[in-house]
mmCIF file of N, CA and C in Angstrom:
data_model
loop_
_atom_site.group_PDB
_atom_site.id
_atom_site.type_symbol
_atom_site.label_atom_id
_atom_site.label_comp_id
_atom_site.label_asym_id
_atom_site.label_seq_id
_atom_site.Cartn_x
_atom_site.Cartn_y
_atom_site.Cartn_z
ATOM 1 N N MET H 1278 0.681 -1.135 0.402
ATOM 2 C CA MET H 1278 0.068 0.080 0.058
ATOM 3 C C MET H 1278 0.833 1.307 0.157
ATOM 4 N N GLN H 1279 0.275 2.427 -0.992
ATOM 5 C CA GLN H 1279 0.993 3.770 -0.865
ATOM 6 C C GLN H 1279 0.730 4.591 -0.221
ATOM 7 N N GLN H 1280 1.578 4.988 0.426
ATOM 8 C CA GLN H 1280 1.150 6.432 1.379
ATOM 9 C C GLN H 1280 1.684 7.797 0.258
ATOM 10 N N GLN H 1281 0.516 8.395 0.799
ATOM 11 C CA GLN H 1281 0.345 9.891 0.031
ATOM 12 C C GLN H 1281 1.561 11.239 0.836
ATOM 13 N N GLN H 1282 1.983 11.701 0.072
ATOM 14 C CA GLN H 1282 2.367 12.726 0.959
ATOM 15 C C GLN H 1282 2.137 13.988 0.563
ATOM 16 N N PRO H 1283 1.824 14.371 1.710
ATOM 17 C CA PRO H 1283 0.967 15.981 1.391
ATOM 18 C C PRO H 1283 2.120 17.246 0.793
ATOM 19 N N ASN H 1284 1.002 17.593 0.090
ATOM 20 C CA ASN H 1284 1.778 18.678 -0.741
ATOM 21 C C ASN H 1284 2.700 19.822 0.280
ATOM 22 N N GLN H 1285 3.972 19.499 -0.160
ATOM 23 C CA GLN H 1285 4.728 20.412 0.646
ATOM 24 C C GLN H 1285 4.557 21.908 0.767
ATOM 25 N N SER H 1286 4.360 22.147 -0.312
ATOM 26 C CA SER H 1286 4.136 23.834 -0.582
ATOM 27 C C SER H 1286 2.862 24.428 0.230
ATOM 28 N N GLN H 1287 2.085 23.496 0.514
ATOM 29 C CA GLN H 1287 0.569 23.763 1.459
ATOM 30 C C GLN H 1287 0.944 24.052 2.952
ATOM 31 N N SER H 1288 2.046 22.720 3.339
ATOM 32 C CA SER H 1288 2.260 22.731 4.735
ATOM 33 C C SER H 1288 3.439 23.654 5.300
ATOM 34 N N GLN H 1289 4.213 24.523 4.564
ATOM 35 C CA GLN H 1289 5.144 25.200 4.807
ATOM 36 C C GLN H 1289 4.605 26.466 4.701
ATOM 37 N N PRO H 1290 5.186 27.575 6.113
ATOM 38 C CA PRO H 1290 4.609 28.880 5.894
ATOM 39 C C PRO H 1290 5.658 29.768 4.691
ATOM 40 N N PRO H 1291 5.166 30.733 4.083
ATOM 41 C CA PRO H 1291 5.606 31.172 3.413
ATOM 42 C C PRO H 1291 7.262 32.146 3.991
ATOM 43 N N VAL H 1292 7.957 32.381 3.127
ATOM 44 C CA VAL H 1292 9.311 32.527 3.281
ATOM 45 C C VAL H 1292 9.220 33.966 2.869
ATOM 46 N N PHE H 1293 10.080 34.848 4.152
ATOM 47 C CA PHE H 1293 9.740 36.324 3.681
ATOM 48 C C PHE H 1293 11.071 37.261 3.415
ATOM 49 N N GLN H 1294 11.233 37.939 2.802
ATOM 50 C CA GLN H 1294 12.325 38.231 2.299
ATOM 51 C C GLN H 1294 12.837 39.429 3.188
ATOM 52 N N GLU H 1295 12.033 40.314 3.937
ATOM 53 C CA GLU H 1295 12.364 41.037 5.062
ATOM 54 C C GLU H 1295 11.392 40.857 5.896
ATOM 55 N N PRO H 1296 11.793 41.083 7.467
ATOM 56 C CA PRO H 1296 10.757 41.014 8.519
ATOM 57 C C PRO H 1296 9.732 41.936 8.394
ATOM 58 N N PRO H 1297 8.405 41.494 8.957
ATOM 59 C CA PRO H 1297 7.300 42.664 8.509
ATOM 60 C C PRO H 1297 7.339 43.746 9.524
ATOM 61 N N GLN H 1298 6.848 44.981 9.095
ATOM 62 C CA GLN H 1298 6.861 45.966 9.561
ATOM 63 C C GLN H 1298 6.293 46.138 11.022
ATOM 64 N N VAL H 1299 6.124 45.361 11.841
ATOM 65 C CA VAL H 1299 4.758 45.125 13.118
ATOM 66 C C VAL H 1299 5.646 44.656 14.167
ATOM 67 N N LEU H 1300 5.167 44.980 15.202
ATOM 68 C CA LEU H 1300 5.456 45.131 16.388
ATOM 69 C C LEU H 1300 4.455 44.746 17.430
ATOM 70 N N THR H 1301 4.794 43.055 17.487
ATOM 71 C CA THR H 1301 3.429 42.254 18.048
ATOM 72 C C THR H 1301 3.378 42.665 19.660
ATOM 73 N N GLY H 1302 2.611 42.354 20.257
ATOM 74 C CA GLY H 1302 2.538 42.529 22.311
ATOM 75 C C GLY H 1302 3.750 41.647 22.275
ATOM 76 N N LYS H 1303 4.027 40.628 21.835
ATOM 77 C CA LYS H 1303 5.401 39.779 22.756
ATOM 78 C C LYS H 1303 6.071 40.472 22.334
ATOM 79 N N ASP H 1304 6.423 40.950 20.781
ATOM 80 C CA ASP H 1304 7.797 41.526 20.564
ATOM 81 C C ASP H 1304 8.097 42.751 21.476
ATOM 82 N N PHE H 1305 6.886 43.514 21.989
ATOM 83 C CA PHE H 1305 7.058 44.830 22.726
ATOM 84 C C PHE H 1305 7.397 44.438 24.206
ATOM 85 N N ASN H 1306 7.074 43.332 24.821
ATOM 86 C CA ASN H 1306 7.196 42.530 25.807
ATOM 87 C C ASN H 1306 8.425 42.079 26.168
ATOM 88 N N TYR H 1307 8.863 41.929 25.156
ATOM 89 C CA TYR H 1307 10.263 41.310 25.352
ATOM 90 C C TYR H 1307 11.336 42.162 24.742
ATOM 91 N N LEU H 1308 11.023 43.171 24.298
ATOM 92 C CA LEU H 1308 12.053 44.683 24.187
ATOM 93 C C LEU H 1308 12.029 44.933 25.675
ATOM 94 N N LYS H 1309 10.821 45.149 25.941
ATOM 95 C CA LYS H 1309 10.993 45.771 27.271
ATOM 96 C C LYS H 1309 11.429 45.210 28.347
ATOM 97 N N ASP H 1310 11.381 43.714 28.295
ATOM 98 C CA ASP H 1310 12.509 43.174 29.332
ATOM 99 C C ASP H 1310 13.681 43.430 29.122
ATOM 100 N N MET H 1311 14.339 43.652 27.948
ATOM 101 C CA MET H 1311 15.633 43.649 27.576
ATOM 102 C C MET H 1311 16.180 44.611 28.333
ATOM 103 N N LEU H 1312 15.069 45.545 28.087
ATOM 104 C CA LEU H 1312 15.485 47.453 28.529
ATOM 105 C C LEU H 1312 15.677 47.296 30.047
ATOM 106 N N SER H 1313 14.723 46.372 30.650
ATOM 107 C CA SER H 1313 14.829 46.218 32.134
ATOM 108 C C SER H 1313 16.013 45.253 32.718
ATOM 109 N N TRP H 1314 16.498 44.578 32.020
ATOM 110 C CA TRP H 1314 17.589 43.374 32.489
ATOM 111 C C TRP H 1314 18.723 44.283 32.455
ATOM 112 N N ASN H 1315 19.028 45.253 31.152
ATOM 113 C CA ASN H 1315 20.314 46.008 31.065
ATOM 114 C C ASN H 1315 20.167 46.927 32.163
ATOM 115 N N LEU H 1316 19.469 47.863 32.340
ATOM 116 C CA LEU H 1316 19.107 48.622 33.201
ATOM 117 C C LEU H 1316 19.499 47.949 34.964
ATOM 118 N N LEU H 1317 19.151 47.225 35.203
ATOM 119 C CA LEU H 1317 18.819 46.429 36.326
ATOM 120 C C LEU H 1317 20.822 45.728 36.671
ATOM 121 N N GLY H 1318 21.101 45.046 35.545
ATOM 122 C CA GLY H 1318 22.641 44.934 35.287
ATOM 123 C C GLY H 1318 23.400 46.204 35.571
ATOM 124 N N LEU H 1319 22.941 47.331 34.855
ATOM 125 C CA LEU H 1319 24.034 48.473 34.979
ATOM 126 C C LEU H 1319 23.841 48.875 36.516
ATOM 127 N N LYS H 1320 22.574 49.065 37.135
ATOM 128 C CA LYS H 1320 22.190 49.671 38.640
ATOM 129 C C LYS H 1320 23.316 48.734 39.886
ATOM 130 N N LYS H 1321 22.803 47.278 39.472
ATOM 131 C CA LYS H 1321 23.560 46.412 40.204
ATOM 132 C C LYS H 1321 25.034 46.360 40.494
ATOM 133 N N ALA H 1322 25.649 46.629 38.930
ATOM 134 C CA ALA H 1322 27.282 46.367 38.628
ATOM 135 C C ALA H 1322 27.749 47.953 39.457
ATOM 136 N N HIS H 1323 27.082 48.581 39.400
ATOM 137 C CA HIS H 1323 27.558 49.891 39.935
ATOM 138 C C HIS H 1323 27.211 50.024 41.726
ATOM 139 N N PHE H 1324 26.294 49.823 41.952
ATOM 140 C CA PHE H 1324 26.148 49.388 43.378
ATOM 141 C C PHE H 1324 27.619 48.784 43.989
ATOM 142 N N ALA H 1325 27.734 47.150 43.486
ATOM 143 C CA ALA H 1325 28.510 46.628 43.942
ATOM 144 C C ALA H 1325 30.058 47.247 43.967
ATOM 145 N N ALA H 1326 30.502 47.962 42.461
ATOM 146 C CA ALA H 1326 31.893 48.842 42.641
ATOM 147 C C ALA H 1326 31.646 49.825 43.707
ATOM 148 N N ASP H 1327 30.518 50.189 44.041
ATOM 149 C CA ASP H 1327 30.906 51.469 44.958
ATOM 150 C C ASP H 1327 31.290 50.990 46.514
ATOM 151 N N GLN H 1328 30.450 49.528 46.712
ATOM 152 C CA GLN H 1328 30.577 48.706 47.927
ATOM 153 C C GLN H 1328 32.153 48.326 48.044
ATOM 154 N N CYS H 1329 32.814 48.212 47.146
ATOM 155 C CA CYS H 1329 34.154 47.404 46.826
ATOM 156 C C CYS H 1329 35.576 47.899 47.267
ATOM 157 N N GLN H 1330 36.047 47.554 47.926
ATOM 158 C CA GLN H 1330 37.396 47.949 47.849
ATOM 159 C C GLN H 1330 38.360 47.661 47.143
ATOM 160 N N ASP H 1331 38.557 46.274 46.380
ATOM 161 C CA ASP H 1331 39.936 45.949 45.684
ATOM 162 C C ASP H 1331 39.483 46.755 44.311
ATOM 163 N N GLN H 1332 40.430 47.681 43.732
ATOM 164 C CA GLN H 1332 40.389 48.448 42.544
ATOM 165 C C GLN H 1332 40.225 47.560 41.372
ATOM 166 N N GLN H 1333 41.000 45.963 41.381
ATOM 167 C CA GLN H 1333 40.944 45.459 40.086
ATOM 168 C C GLN H 1333 39.365 44.911 39.895
ATOM 169 N N VAL H 1334 38.852 44.543 40.956
ATOM 170 C CA VAL H 1334 37.206 44.700 41.060
ATOM 171 C C VAL H 1334 36.653 45.558 40.794
ATOM 172 N N VAL H 1335 36.887 46.500 41.251
ATOM 173 C CA VAL H 1335 35.919 47.721 40.769
ATOM 174 C C VAL H 1335 35.950 48.234 39.393
ATOM 175 N N VAL H 1336 37.225 48.032 38.804
ATOM 176 C CA VAL H 1336 37.422 48.401 37.385
ATOM 177 C C VAL H 1336 36.371 47.210 36.429
ATOM 178 N N ALA H 1337 36.779 46.320 36.891
ATOM 179 C CA ALA H 1337 35.905 45.193 36.321
ATOM 180 C C ALA H 1337 34.318 45.430 36.623
ATOM 181 N N LEU H 1338 33.789 45.614 37.484
ATOM 182 C CA LEU H 1338 32.238 45.789 37.626
ATOM 183 C C LEU H 1338 31.907 47.501 36.953
ATOM 184 N N GLU H 1339 32.932 48.456 36.889
ATOM 185 C CA GLU H 1339 32.472 49.409 35.978
ATOM 186 C C GLU H 1339 32.600 49.417 34.479
ATOM 187 N N LYS H 1340 33.396 48.393 33.891
ATOM 188 C CA LYS H 1340 33.303 48.049 32.726
ATOM 189 C C LYS H 1340 31.953 47.387 32.314
ATOM 190 N N ALA H 1341 31.584 46.206 33.383
ATOM 191 C CA ALA H 1341 30.249 45.614 33.233
ATOM 192 C C ALA H 1341 28.866 46.764 33.217
ATOM 193 N N CYS H 1342 29.147 47.850 34.099
ATOM 194 C CA CYS H 1342 28.310 48.965 33.930
ATOM 195 C C CYS H 1342 28.359 49.638 32.223
ATOM 196 N N MET H 1343 29.694 49.746 31.809
ATOM 197 C CA MET H 1343 29.628 50.135 30.390
ATOM 198 C C MET H 1343 29.014 49.445 29.510
ATOM 199 N N MET H 1344 28.966 47.974 29.473
ATOM 200 C CA MET H 1344 28.781 47.172 28.532
ATOM 201 C C MET H 1344 26.991 47.207 28.864
ATOM 202 N N HIS H 1345 26.297 47.209 30.156
ATOM 203 C CA HIS H 1345 25.154 47.233 30.136
ATOM 204 C C HIS H 1345 24.397 48.750 29.429
ATOM 205 N N GLU H 1346 25.203 49.654 29.762
ATOM 206 C CA GLU H 1346 24.509 50.791 29.576
ATOM 207 C C GLU H 1346 24.482 50.986 27.869
ATOM 208 N N ARG H 1347 25.566 50.695 27.133
ATOM 209 C CA ARG H 1347 26.026 50.091 26.009
ATOM 210 C C ARG H 1347 24.753 49.651 25.175
ATOM 211 N N HIS H 1348 24.640 48.449 25.855
ATOM 212 C CA HIS H 1348 23.438 47.308 25.070
ATOM 213 C C HIS H 1348 22.085 48.166 25.269
ATOM 214 N N TYR H 1349 21.692 49.069 26.625
ATOM 215 C CA TYR H 1349 20.464 49.889 26.930
ATOM 216 C C TYR H 1349 20.363 50.803 25.691
ATOM 217 N N GLN H 1350 21.598 51.378 25.699
ATOM 218 C CA GLN H 1350 21.623 52.584 24.689
ATOM 219 C C GLN H 1350 21.411 52.210 22.993
ATOM 220 N N ARG H 1351 21.823 50.903 22.571
ATOM 221 C CA ARG H 1351 21.860 50.447 21.618
ATOM 222 C C ARG H 1351 20.427 50.082 20.805
ATOM 223 N N ILE H 1352 19.827 49.190 22.146
ATOM 224 C CA ILE H 1352 17.983 49.343 21.750
ATOM 225 C C ILE H 1352 17.595 49.938 21.404
ATOM 226 N N LEU H 1353 17.679 50.702 22.342
ATOM 227 C CA LEU H 1353 16.580 52.333 22.404
ATOM 228 C C LEU H 1353 17.076 52.928 20.990
ATOM 229 N N GLN H 1354 18.450 53.141 20.613
ATOM 230 C CA GLN H 1354 18.780 53.641 19.527
ATOM 231 C C GLN H 1354 17.892 52.885 18.251
ATOM 232 N N HIS H 1355 18.153 51.744 18.403
ATOM 233 C CA HIS H 1355 17.705 50.681 17.047
ATOM 234 C C HIS H 1355 15.908 51.135 17.087
ATOM 235 N N LEU H 1356 15.512 50.939 18.289
ATOM 236 C CA LEU H 1356 14.028 51.427 18.463
ATOM 237 C C LEU H 1356 13.546 52.888 17.890
ATOM 238 N N GLU H 1357 14.388 53.602 18.120
ATOM 239 C CA GLU H 1357 14.226 55.125 17.377
ATOM 240 C C GLU H 1357 14.662 55.110 15.854
ATOM 241 N N GLN H 1358 15.245 54.190 15.336
ATOM 242 C CA GLN H 1358 15.645 54.802 14.099
ATOM 243 C C GLN H 1358 14.325 54.024 13.230
ATOM 244 N N ASN H 1359 14.042 52.484 13.996
ATOM 245 C CA ASN H 1359 12.587 52.037 13.128
ATOM 246 C C ASN H 1359 11.317 53.063 13.366
ATOM 247 N N VAL H 1360 11.325 53.714 14.558
ATOM 248 C CA VAL H 1360 10.050 54.618 14.553
ATOM 249 C C VAL H 1360 10.352 55.696 13.693
ATOM 250 N N ASN H 1361 11.411 56.453 13.521
ATOM 251 C CA ASN H 1361 11.670 57.403 12.528
ATOM 252 C C ASN H 1361 11.502 56.851 10.899
ATOM 253 N N GLN H 1362 12.007 56.000 10.745
ATOM 254 C CA GLN H 1362 11.900 55.271 9.411
ATOM 255 C C GLN H 1362 10.679 55.044 9.064
ATOM 256 N N MET H 1363 9.440 54.504 10.065
ATOM 257 C CA MET H 1363 8.031 54.214 9.663
ATOM 258 C C MET H 1363 7.128 55.645 9.569
ATOM 259 N N LYS H 1364 7.667 56.906 10.253
ATOM 260 C CA LYS H 1364 6.884 58.096 10.068
ATOM 261 C C LYS H 1364 7.511 58.303 8.857
ATOM 262 N N ASN H 1365 8.552 58.372 8.187
ATOM 263 C CA ASN H 1365 8.673 58.548 6.888
ATOM 264 C C ASN H 1365 8.129 58.049 5.851
ATOM 265 N N GLN H 1366 7.816 57.146 6.004
ATOM 266 C CA GLN H 1366 6.868 56.155 4.822
ATOM 267 C C GLN H 1366 5.432 56.434 4.904
#
């Protein structure tokens, strides 16, 4: 007995060449979480650096602060660029 194979073109989702210009609620919540995580990491590293006496540890914690701040700013910059692009369309 021969089994029928389903038509693969009907069962696969379409392939997009570019991501859709839509921000879903799930996307928004994830972006909000990413911003919160980076802000919290920045604050915790800064607080720990203030409490620390070992200068090498202070330097490492301040580097972590700067990294989290860079990530936070990069996410905001990306969001602003996309909002501006959408306004210009």
